[in-house]
C-alpha cells in the first residue's frame, strides 16, 4: 500500500509557552454550492470514516424499512455514552429480540457516572449498540438474515455501501472491519464531505439535529456542539475523524493522522468559520485548555488557515 501524501500541520499543543506536541492531517470544507472553500493537506487520500459512517448506515437502515424516527433514528446514527436512557431506547429498537443477537462487543459505558453504578459491562452499553439494533430492525423489516448482518456480502451492508458511494460520488477505496465489528468503507476526505452535504437533506440529519443527546450524551462534545449551534450536525469517529455539516449545506471533514481526537472539534469549527458560518456560540471549543496542577497553562490550538477568508 502506498504511503499517503505528506500531511499538513493542523494544530499544536502548548504548555507554559513550550510547543509540546503537533497534530498533522487533512481538513476539507465545502460551500453549499459544492465548491471547495477549505483545503488543507491530502484531501483526496482515502480515510476510514469510522463512526462518522454511522449516519449513512442509519440512512440505509431507514431505506430498508427499519421503523426509525426521532430519538431512535438519532441513536442509530450516533455513538451514545451508555446512559440508561440510551439503553432503554436500544432495547425498544430490538423489538423483543434477544440481546445476544447484537454483534457489537461487550463494553462499559463511556458516561462515567453511569459506569460507577454498574457491576458489569454489556453489549447494550457499547457506544455502537444503537447502530447494531437499527441494523437488526432493518433486517426484520426487510426479512433479511439476522445472524449474519455484519457480513460485507449481507444485503444490508451492500445497501450501506451503495448509499455511501451514491452520496460521496465516488467508489469505496477499501473495506475494513470497524471496532464494533461492522464493515467500514474507506473514501477520500473530500468524498466524505460530499456525502455529508447529501445527508443534511435526509431525515437522519433532522433526527440528529432534533435529538443531539442521543447522538452522544451528557457532556459529549458532538452533543454540546449541536446544542450550541442549532442546525449543525456533528459526528466524530475513532482515530481522529470528524464531520460537521449545516442545514444550508456547508460541510467539513477532518482527519488527524496520529488518531488523537482532542483537536478535531477545534479544527472542524475553525474550518466551518472559514466557510463563512457563524460558530461564535461555540467559540469556547475553538481551542482546548491544557492543564498543569489543575490550572490552565496552555492550549491545543489550530494553526492552519491564516490565508482563509475571515
GROMACS .gro file of C-alpha atoms in nm:
model
  310
    1UNK     CA    1   0.000   0.000   0.000
    2UNK     CA    2   0.132   0.346  -0.091
    3UNK     CA    3   0.203   0.590   0.187
    4UNK     CA    4  -0.025   0.896   0.199
    5UNK     CA    5   0.100   1.237   0.091
    6UNK     CA    6   0.295   1.443   0.343
    7UNK     CA    7   0.034   1.570   0.591
    8UNK     CA    8  -0.024   1.932   0.687
    9UNK     CA    9   0.019   2.075   1.034
   10UNK     CA   10  -0.331   2.131   1.176
   11UNK     CA   11  -0.286   2.201   1.548
   12UNK     CA   12  -0.020   2.238   1.813
   13UNK     CA   13  -0.021   2.174   2.186
   14UNK     CA   14   0.146   2.436   2.404
   15UNK     CA   15   0.240   2.406   2.770
   16UNK     CA   16   0.379   2.706   2.956
   17UNK     CA   17   0.483   2.864   2.629
   18UNK     CA   18   0.651   2.547   2.500
   19UNK     CA   19   0.520   2.362   2.191
   20UNK     CA   20   0.489   2.011   2.331
   21UNK     CA   21   0.307   1.819   2.056
   22UNK     CA   22   0.191   1.858   1.696
   23UNK     CA   23  -0.114   1.720   1.516
   24UNK     CA   24  -0.088   1.668   1.141
   25UNK     CA   25  -0.356   1.564   0.896
   26UNK     CA   26  -0.608   1.699   0.648
   27UNK     CA   27  -0.926   1.905   0.650
   28UNK     CA   28  -1.170   1.994   0.373
   29UNK     CA   29  -1.459   2.238   0.381
   30UNK     CA   30  -1.729   2.264   0.116
   31UNK     CA   31  -1.953   2.561   0.048
   32UNK     CA   32  -2.325   2.493  -0.009
   33UNK     CA   33  -2.255   2.516  -0.384
   34UNK     CA   34  -2.021   2.217  -0.352
   35UNK     CA   35  -1.715   2.431  -0.420
   36UNK     CA   36  -1.411   2.360  -0.203
   37UNK     CA   37  -1.368   2.654   0.033
   38UNK     CA   38  -1.109   2.498   0.265
   39UNK     CA   39  -0.841   2.252   0.157
   40UNK     CA   40  -0.554   2.162   0.386
   41UNK     CA   41  -0.343   1.851   0.341
   42UNK     CA   42  -0.419   1.549   0.125
   43UNK     CA   43  -0.798   1.573   0.098
   44UNK     CA   44  -0.802   1.323  -0.189
   45UNK     CA   45  -0.636   1.045   0.009
   46UNK     CA   46  -0.868   0.772   0.139
   47UNK     CA   47  -0.952   0.758   0.509
   48UNK     CA   48  -1.159   0.522   0.718
   49UNK     CA   49  -1.453   0.731   0.849
   50UNK     CA   50  -1.505   0.500   1.147
   51UNK     CA   51  -1.812   0.618   1.341
   52UNK     CA   52  -1.858   0.912   1.103
   53UNK     CA   53  -2.010   0.641   0.882
   54UNK     CA   54  -2.298   0.584   1.125
   55UNK     CA   55  -2.535   0.844   0.980
   56UNK     CA   56  -2.507   0.673   0.641
   57UNK     CA   57  -2.556   0.329   0.796
   58UNK     CA   58  -2.867   0.468   0.968
   59UNK     CA   59  -2.992   0.605   0.636
   60UNK     CA   60  -2.950   0.261   0.479
   61UNK     CA   61  -3.141   0.102   0.769
   62UNK     CA   62  -3.420   0.354   0.718
   63UNK     CA   63  -3.427   0.279   0.346
   64UNK     CA   64  -3.456  -0.093   0.425
   65UNK     CA   65  -3.772  -0.025   0.626
   66UNK     CA   66  -3.646  -0.005   0.983
   67UNK     CA   67  -3.904   0.181   1.197
   68UNK     CA   68  -3.669   0.466   1.290
   69UNK     CA   69  -3.772   0.821   1.374
   70UNK     CA   70  -3.679   1.095   1.617
   71UNK     CA   71  -3.463   0.968   1.904
   72UNK     CA   72  -3.439   0.613   1.763
   73UNK     CA   73  -3.304   0.746   1.434
   74UNK     CA   74  -3.061   0.975   1.619
   75UNK     CA   75  -2.921   0.692   1.830
   76UNK     CA   76  -2.887   0.473   1.520
   77UNK     CA   77  -2.666   0.747   1.372
   78UNK     CA   78  -2.482   0.818   1.696
   79UNK     CA   79  -2.218   0.694   1.936
   80UNK     CA   80  -2.409   0.708   2.262
   81UNK     CA   81  -2.241   0.724   2.602
   82UNK     CA   82  -2.429   0.429   2.755
   83UNK     CA   83  -2.665   0.618   2.982
   84UNK     CA   84  -2.984   0.447   3.098
   85UNK     CA   85  -3.200   0.643   2.851
   86UNK     CA   86  -2.977   0.519   2.571
   87UNK     CA   87  -3.005   0.157   2.676
   88UNK     CA   88  -3.383   0.183   2.712
   89UNK     CA   89  -3.410   0.315   2.356
   90UNK     CA   90  -3.181   0.046   2.218
   91UNK     CA   91  -3.398  -0.219   2.384
   92UNK     CA   92  -3.704  -0.068   2.218
   93UNK     CA   93  -3.529  -0.085   1.882
   94UNK     CA   94  -3.455  -0.454   1.942
   95UNK     CA   95  -3.829  -0.521   1.936
   96UNK     CA   96  -3.806  -0.818   2.170
   97UNK     CA   97  -3.506  -0.980   2.000
   98UNK     CA   98  -3.252  -1.133   2.238
   99UNK     CA   99  -2.961  -0.907   2.329
  100UNK     CA  100  -2.729  -1.186   2.220
  101UNK     CA  101  -2.813  -1.108   1.857
  102UNK     CA  102  -2.620  -0.783   1.890
  103UNK     CA  103  -2.276  -0.846   1.744
  104UNK     CA  104  -2.109  -0.539   1.894
  105UNK     CA  105  -1.857  -0.611   2.173
  106UNK     CA  106  -1.939  -0.614   2.543
  107UNK     CA  107  -1.839  -0.276   2.686
  108UNK     CA  108  -1.860  -0.041   2.980
  109UNK     CA  109  -2.048   0.285   2.915
  110UNK     CA  110  -1.849   0.594   2.829
  111UNK     CA  111  -2.055   0.801   3.073
  112UNK     CA  112  -1.853   0.789   3.395
  113UNK     CA  113  -2.147   0.846   3.632
  114UNK     CA  114  -2.334   0.556   3.476
  115UNK     CA  115  -2.027   0.334   3.482
  116UNK     CA  116  -1.978   0.386   3.854
  117UNK     CA  117  -2.326   0.248   3.922
  118UNK     CA  118  -2.279  -0.073   3.723
  119UNK     CA  119  -2.129  -0.404   3.825
  120UNK     CA  120  -2.064  -0.548   3.479
  121UNK     CA  121  -2.036  -0.437   3.116
  122UNK     CA  122  -2.282  -0.534   2.842
  123UNK     CA  123  -2.338  -0.511   2.469
  124UNK     CA  124  -2.618  -0.263   2.528
  125UNK     CA  125  -2.377  -0.014   2.688
  126UNK     CA  126  -2.139  -0.024   2.391
  127UNK     CA  127  -2.150   0.308   2.204
  128UNK     CA  128  -2.241   0.136   1.877
  129UNK     CA  129  -2.536  -0.065   2.013
  130UNK     CA  130  -2.787   0.182   1.868
  131UNK     CA  131  -2.646   0.124   1.521
  132UNK     CA  132  -2.647  -0.252   1.565
  133UNK     CA  133  -3.003  -0.254   1.697
  134UNK     CA  134  -3.110  -0.046   1.397
  135UNK     CA  135  -2.938  -0.294   1.166
  136UNK     CA  136  -3.131  -0.580   1.324
  137UNK     CA  137  -3.453  -0.380   1.294
  138UNK     CA  138  -3.378  -0.327   0.925
  139UNK     CA  139  -3.317  -0.699   0.877
  140UNK     CA  140  -3.652  -0.780   1.038
  141UNK     CA  141  -3.833  -0.525   0.823
  142UNK     CA  142  -3.671  -0.647   0.501
  143UNK     CA  143  -3.683  -1.016   0.600
  144UNK     CA  144  -3.308  -1.050   0.574
  145UNK     CA  145  -3.098  -1.288   0.789
  146UNK     CA  146  -3.018  -1.151   1.134
  147UNK     CA  147  -2.735  -1.385   1.229
  148UNK     CA  148  -2.505  -1.263   0.950
  149UNK     CA  149  -2.598  -0.895   0.939
  150UNK     CA  150  -2.234  -0.782   0.972
  151UNK     CA  151  -2.104  -0.979   0.675
  152UNK     CA  152  -1.992  -0.746   0.392
  153UNK     CA  153  -2.197  -0.954   0.147
  154UNK     CA  154  -2.517  -0.923   0.355
  155UNK     CA  155  -2.792  -0.728   0.172
  156UNK     CA  156  -2.792  -0.459   0.440
  157UNK     CA  157  -2.417  -0.397   0.420
  158UNK     CA  158  -2.440  -0.388   0.042
  159UNK     CA  159  -2.712  -0.124   0.079
  160UNK     CA  160  -2.483   0.076   0.311
  161UNK     CA  161  -2.208   0.051   0.050
  162UNK     CA  162  -2.437   0.179  -0.226
  163UNK     CA  163  -2.559   0.461  -0.001
  164UNK     CA  164  -2.204   0.574   0.075
  165UNK     CA  165  -2.096   0.560  -0.288
  166UNK     CA  166  -2.406   0.746  -0.410
  167UNK     CA  167  -2.375   1.031  -0.159
  168UNK     CA  168  -1.996   1.063  -0.181
  169UNK     CA  169  -1.988   1.048  -0.559
  170UNK     CA  170  -1.701   0.801  -0.562
  171UNK     CA  171  -1.624   0.432  -0.538
  172UNK     CA  172  -1.523   0.298  -0.199
  173UNK     CA  173  -1.144   0.262  -0.183
  174UNK     CA  174  -1.121  -0.004   0.086
  175UNK     CA  175  -1.342  -0.222   0.306
  176UNK     CA  176  -1.226  -0.280   0.664
  177UNK     CA  177  -1.372  -0.406   0.992
  178UNK     CA  178  -1.467  -0.133   1.238
  179UNK     CA  179  -1.410  -0.160   1.613
  180UNK     CA  180  -1.769  -0.274   1.664
  181UNK     CA  181  -1.737  -0.547   1.400
  182UNK     CA  182  -1.934  -0.378   1.121
  183UNK     CA  183  -1.784  -0.310   0.779
  184UNK     CA  184  -1.637   0.039   0.740
  185UNK     CA  185  -1.578   0.181   0.396
  186UNK     CA  186  -1.279   0.395   0.308
  187UNK     CA  187  -1.322   0.701   0.089
  188UNK     CA  188  -1.149   1.030   0.037
  189UNK     CA  189  -1.192   1.310   0.287
  190UNK     CA  190  -1.339   1.517   0.002
  191UNK     CA  191  -1.587   1.239  -0.071
  192UNK     CA  192  -1.682   1.217   0.296
  193UNK     CA  193  -1.762   1.589   0.297
  194UNK     CA  194  -1.970   1.550  -0.022
  195UNK     CA  195  -2.160   1.267   0.144
  196UNK     CA  196  -2.235   1.493   0.441
  197UNK     CA  197  -2.379   1.754   0.206
  198UNK     CA  198  -2.621   1.492   0.080
  199UNK     CA  199  -2.703   1.374   0.430
  200UNK     CA  200  -2.826   1.714   0.554
  201UNK     CA  201  -3.134   1.680   0.331
  202UNK     CA  202  -3.240   1.349   0.487
  203UNK     CA  203  -3.448   1.250   0.793
  204UNK     CA  204  -3.127   1.124   0.956
  205UNK     CA  205  -2.986   1.476   0.980
  206UNK     CA  206  -3.322   1.605   1.106
  207UNK     CA  207  -3.318   1.348   1.386
  208UNK     CA  208  -2.958   1.422   1.482
  209UNK     CA  209  -3.028   1.795   1.498
  210UNK     CA  210  -3.350   1.742   1.690
  211UNK     CA  211  -3.216   1.493   1.944
  212UNK     CA  212  -2.841   1.555   1.987
  213UNK     CA  213  -2.845   1.392   2.332
  214UNK     CA  214  -2.888   1.056   2.156
  215UNK     CA  215  -2.605   1.119   1.909
  216UNK     CA  216  -2.360   1.138   2.200
  217UNK     CA  217  -2.474   1.201   2.555
  218UNK     CA  218  -2.437   1.423   2.856
  219UNK     CA  219  -2.130   1.643   2.807
  220UNK     CA  220  -2.024   1.466   2.485
  221UNK     CA  221  -1.859   1.718   2.254
  222UNK     CA  222  -2.070   1.622   1.950
  223UNK     CA  223  -2.387   1.673   2.153
  224UNK     CA  224  -2.263   2.001   2.301
  225UNK     CA  225  -2.166   2.145   1.961
  226UNK     CA  226  -2.507   2.062   1.816
  227UNK     CA  227  -2.679   2.218   2.116
  228UNK     CA  228  -2.471   2.534   2.082
  229UNK     CA  229  -2.511   2.552   1.703
  230UNK     CA  230  -2.871   2.452   1.621
  231UNK     CA  231  -2.892   2.327   1.265
  232UNK     CA  232  -2.541   2.180   1.266
  233UNK     CA  233  -2.478   1.806   1.253
  234UNK     CA  234  -2.159   1.691   1.428
  235UNK     CA  235  -2.027   1.335   1.433
  236UNK     CA  236  -1.687   1.215   1.537
  237UNK     CA  237  -1.517   0.886   1.468
  238UNK     CA  238  -1.226   0.695   1.616
  239UNK     CA  239  -0.870   0.772   1.509
  240UNK     CA  240  -0.918   1.147   1.472
  241UNK     CA  241  -1.205   1.176   1.223
  242UNK     CA  242  -1.484   1.435   1.244
  243UNK     CA  243  -1.760   1.560   1.016
  244UNK     CA  244  -1.968   1.874   1.052
  245UNK     CA  245  -2.249   1.995   0.827
  246UNK     CA  246  -2.501   2.276   0.836
  247UNK     CA  247  -2.862   2.271   0.724
  248UNK     CA  248  -2.763   2.518   0.450
  249UNK     CA  249  -2.512   2.270   0.306
  250UNK     CA  250  -2.170   2.370   0.441
  251UNK     CA  251  -1.972   2.053   0.510
  252UNK     CA  252  -1.640   1.986   0.682
  253UNK     CA  253  -1.440   1.665   0.717
  254UNK     CA  254  -1.129   1.628   0.935
  255UNK     CA  255  -0.868   1.356   0.971
  256UNK     CA  256  -0.587   1.382   1.228
  257UNK     CA  257  -0.327   1.126   1.133
  258UNK     CA  258  -0.198   1.045   1.481
  259UNK     CA  259  -0.552   0.935   1.571
  260UNK     CA  260  -0.585   1.167   1.871
  261UNK     CA  261  -0.929   1.336   1.869
  262UNK     CA  262  -0.853   1.619   2.113
  263UNK     CA  263  -0.808   1.879   1.838
  264UNK     CA  264  -1.070   1.762   1.588
  265UNK     CA  265  -1.358   1.977   1.712
  266UNK     CA  266  -1.144   2.291   1.717
  267UNK     CA  267  -1.014   2.213   1.369
  268UNK     CA  268  -1.362   2.141   1.234
  269UNK     CA  269  -1.515   2.457   1.380
  270UNK     CA  270  -1.226   2.666   1.251
  271UNK     CA  271  -1.285   2.528   0.902
  272UNK     CA  272  -1.659   2.589   0.931
  273UNK     CA  273  -1.591   2.951   1.031
  274UNK     CA  274  -1.358   2.986   0.732
  275UNK     CA  275  -1.653   2.890   0.511
  276UNK     CA  276  -1.838   3.191   0.647
  277UNK     CA  277  -2.057   3.013   0.901
  278UNK     CA  278  -2.102   3.181   1.240
  279UNK     CA  279  -1.959   2.948   1.506
  280UNK     CA  280  -1.933   3.216   1.776
  281UNK     CA  281  -2.188   3.044   2.007
  282UNK     CA  282  -1.936   2.756   2.028
  283UNK     CA  283  -1.625   2.975   2.048
  284UNK     CA  284  -1.506   2.805   2.367
  285UNK     CA  285  -1.448   2.493   2.157
  286UNK     CA  286  -1.216   2.666   1.909
  287UNK     CA  287  -0.928   2.559   2.132
  288UNK     CA  288  -0.877   2.310   2.416
  289UNK     CA  289  -0.721   2.406   2.751
  290UNK     CA  290  -0.406   2.230   2.867
  291UNK     CA  291  -0.386   2.191   3.245
  292UNK     CA  292  -0.099   2.189   3.490
  293UNK     CA  293  -0.169   2.140   3.858
  294UNK     CA  294  -0.537   2.193   3.786
  295UNK     CA  295  -0.472   2.533   3.625
  296UNK     CA  296  -0.476   2.630   3.257
  297UNK     CA  297  -0.112   2.653   3.143
  298UNK     CA  298  -0.153   2.617   2.768
  299UNK     CA  299  -0.386   2.511   2.492
  300UNK     CA  300  -0.445   2.288   2.195
  301UNK     CA  301  -0.476   2.548   1.921
  302UNK     CA  302  -0.546   2.532   1.550
  303UNK     CA  303  -0.258   2.665   1.340
  304UNK     CA  304  -0.374   2.623   0.981
  305UNK     CA  305  -0.580   2.862   0.775
  306UNK     CA  306  -0.419   3.203   0.811
  307UNK     CA  307  -0.482   3.256   0.440
  308UNK     CA  308  -0.851   3.164   0.468
  309UNK     CA  309  -1.125   3.425   0.447
  310UNK     CA  310  -1.239   3.554   0.785
   0.00000   0.00000   0.00000
